[in-house]
Structures are given as structure tokens and as C-alpha cells.
Coordinates of C-alpha atoms in Angstrom, one line a residue:
X29 CA 17.5 1.8 -5.8
X30 CA 14.4 0.3 -4.2
X31 CA 12.0 -2.0 -6.0
X32 CA 8.4 -2.6 -4.9
X33 CA 6.5 -5.7 -6.1
X34 CA 2.8 -5.9 -5.3
X35 CA 0.6 -9.0 -5.3
X36 CA -2.8 -10.2 -4.2
X37 CA -5.1 -8.2 -6.4
X38 CA -8.1 -9.7 -8.2
X39 CA -11.8 -9.7 -8.8
X40 CA -14.3 -10.3 -6.0
X41 CA -18.0 -9.7 -5.4
X42 CA -19.4 -7.1 -3.1
X43 CA -18.7 -8.2 0.5
X44 CA -15.6 -10.2 -0.4
X45 CA -12.1 -9.9 0.8
X46 CA -8.6 -9.6 -0.6
X47 CA -5.2 -9.3 0.9
X48 CA -2.6 -7.2 -0.9
X49 CA 1.2 -7.7 -0.3
X50 CA 4.1 -5.5 -1.2
X51 CA 7.7 -6.5 -0.9
X52 CA 10.5 -3.9 -1.0
X53 CA 13.9 -5.0 -2.2
X54 CA 17.2 -3.5 -3.4
X55 CA 19.8 -1.3 -1.8
X56 CA 17.8 -0.5 1.3
X57 CA 19.3 1.2 4.3
X58 CA 16.1 1.9 6.1
X59 CA 12.4 2.0 5.4
X60 CA 10.2 4.6 7.1
X61 CA 6.5 4.9 6.1
X62 CA 4.9 2.2 3.9
X63 CA 1.5 2.7 2.4
X64 CA -1.2 1.9 -0.1
X65 CA -2.7 4.3 -2.6
X66 CA -5.4 3.7 -5.2
X67 CA -6.5 5.3 -8.5
X68 CA -9.8 4.6 -10.1
X69 CA -10.4 5.5 -13.8
X70 CA -10.8 9.2 -14.2
X71 CA -9.9 10.0 -10.7
X72 CA -6.9 11.2 -8.8
X73 CA -4.6 8.8 -6.9
X74 CA -5.6 8.8 -3.3
X75 CA -4.1 7.6 0.0
X76 CA -5.8 4.4 1.3
X77 CA -3.7 3.6 4.3
X78 CA -0.2 4.3 5.7
X79 CA 1.9 2.7 8.5
X80 CA 5.0 4.0 10.1
X81 CA 8.0 2.0 11.1
X82 CA 6.6 2.0 14.6
X83 CA 3.3 0.6 13.3
X84 CA 1.3 3.8 13.7
X85 CA -1.5 3.6 11.1
X86 CA -3.7 6.1 9.3
X87 CA -6.6 5.4 7.0
X88 CA -8.8 7.3 4.6
X89 CA -12.3 7.6 6.1
X90 CA -14.0 5.4 3.4
X91 CA -12.0 2.3 4.4
X92 CA -11.9 2.7 8.2
X93 CA -13.3 -0.4 9.8
X94 CA -13.0 -2.5 6.7
X95 CA -9.3 -2.4 5.7
X96 CA -6.3 -3.1 7.9
X97 CA -2.7 -2.2 7.1
X98 CA 0.2 -4.0 8.6
X99 CA 3.9 -4.5 8.0
X100 CA 6.7 -6.9 8.7
X101 CA 9.9 -4.9 9.1
X102 CA 12.1 -7.9 9.0
X103 CA 10.7 -8.8 5.6
X104 CA 10.4 -5.2 4.3
X105 CA 6.8 -6.1 3.5
X106 CA 3.5 -4.3 3.9
X107 CA 0.1 -5.8 3.7
X108 CA -3.4 -4.5 3.2
X109 CA -6.3 -6.7 4.3
X110 CA -9.4 -5.6 2.6
X111 CA -12.8 -6.9 4.0
X112 CA -16.4 -6.0 3.1
X113 CA -15.3 -4.8 -0.3
X114 CA -17.6 -2.5 -2.3
X115 CA -17.7 -1.6 -6.0
X116 CA -16.4 1.8 -5.2
X117 CA -13.2 0.1 -3.9
X118 CA -12.4 -0.9 -7.5
X119 CA -9.1 0.7 -8.5
X120 CA -5.5 0.1 -9.3
X121 CA -3.8 -0.2 -5.9
X122 CA -0.2 1.1 -5.6
X123 CA 2.3 0.3 -2.9
X124 CA 4.5 3.2 -1.7
X125 CA 7.4 3.4 0.6
X126 CA 9.7 6.2 1.9
X127 CA 13.2 4.7 2.2
X128 CA 16.8 5.6 2.3
X129 CA 19.6 3.7 0.4
X130 CA 22.4 4.9 2.6
X131 CA 23.1 6.9 5.7
X132 CA 24.1 9.9 3.6
X133 CA 21.1 10.0 1.3
X134 CA 17.8 11.7 2.1
X135 CA 14.5 9.7 2.2
X136 CA 12.9 9.1 -1.2
X137 CA 9.5 8.0 -2.2
X138 CA 9.2 4.8 -4.3
X139 CA 6.2 3.3 -6.1
X140 CA 5.2 -0.1 -7.2
X141 CA 3.6 -0.9 -10.6
X142 CA 0.1 -1.4 -9.1
X143 CA -2.2 -4.3 -8.7
X144 CA -5.8 -4.2 -9.9
X145 CA -8.7 -4.7 -7.5
X146 CA -12.2 -5.1 -9.1
X147 CA -15.3 -5.5 -7.0
X148 CA -18.5 -6.4 -8.8
X149 CA -22.0 -5.9 -7.5

């Protein structure tokens, strides 16, 4: 199995910055896409940013120009640098990865437990 551990959440004021990290560990054969999702109270979980193994990135429109996703394949780690934070960025942020545990198994989606990001005005 694959375990994901997030870190870096916290509370900041509007305009502040945070950097989230997520480390994947366990019986990993290969990791394909890695990404960040978020869920605010009363809302659906939404994609924030995703990065492929080849470092191709995609962002939801609301964070373009403010957030940057990156990954270190050697460390099985994905990062989310969040700048110019706004109160509407407040949410529980989840790390996600699509990984395989052996050459014979299909890719599977794994989730972290989430890290809280709170932006006050």
C-alpha cells in the first residue's frame, strides 16, 4: 500500500504564503500523477493543481498565477507553494497520488489525511 503524509498547513493573513508538502511512502513501484485537492466546509472537494511524472502541470483557474506545484521524483514528494493567499483559499487540502505497487497491478488513487489552511482577512 501507499501512504501519503501532508505537512505545511496553518493560519495566515490575506496576502500571506504557505508551502505544503506531501511525502508518499510504502510499497511503491511507480508514481504517476501527484496533486492537491481542497474541500471547504459545505462544498465539494475540488482539484487545485496536478503534476505529471514528467512535470506537466495543470491548475484550477482560481489559483493560476498564485500557486505553484512541483515534485521531487527521487523523494516521492509533491509540493504546493501558495502565495497571495485569500480567505476563499481556506479549506482542508488533500494530497493525492496515482501509483502502482507492482508491475502487475493497475494504477490506484491514494489520498492523504488532509492539512488545514486558514486565511483570515
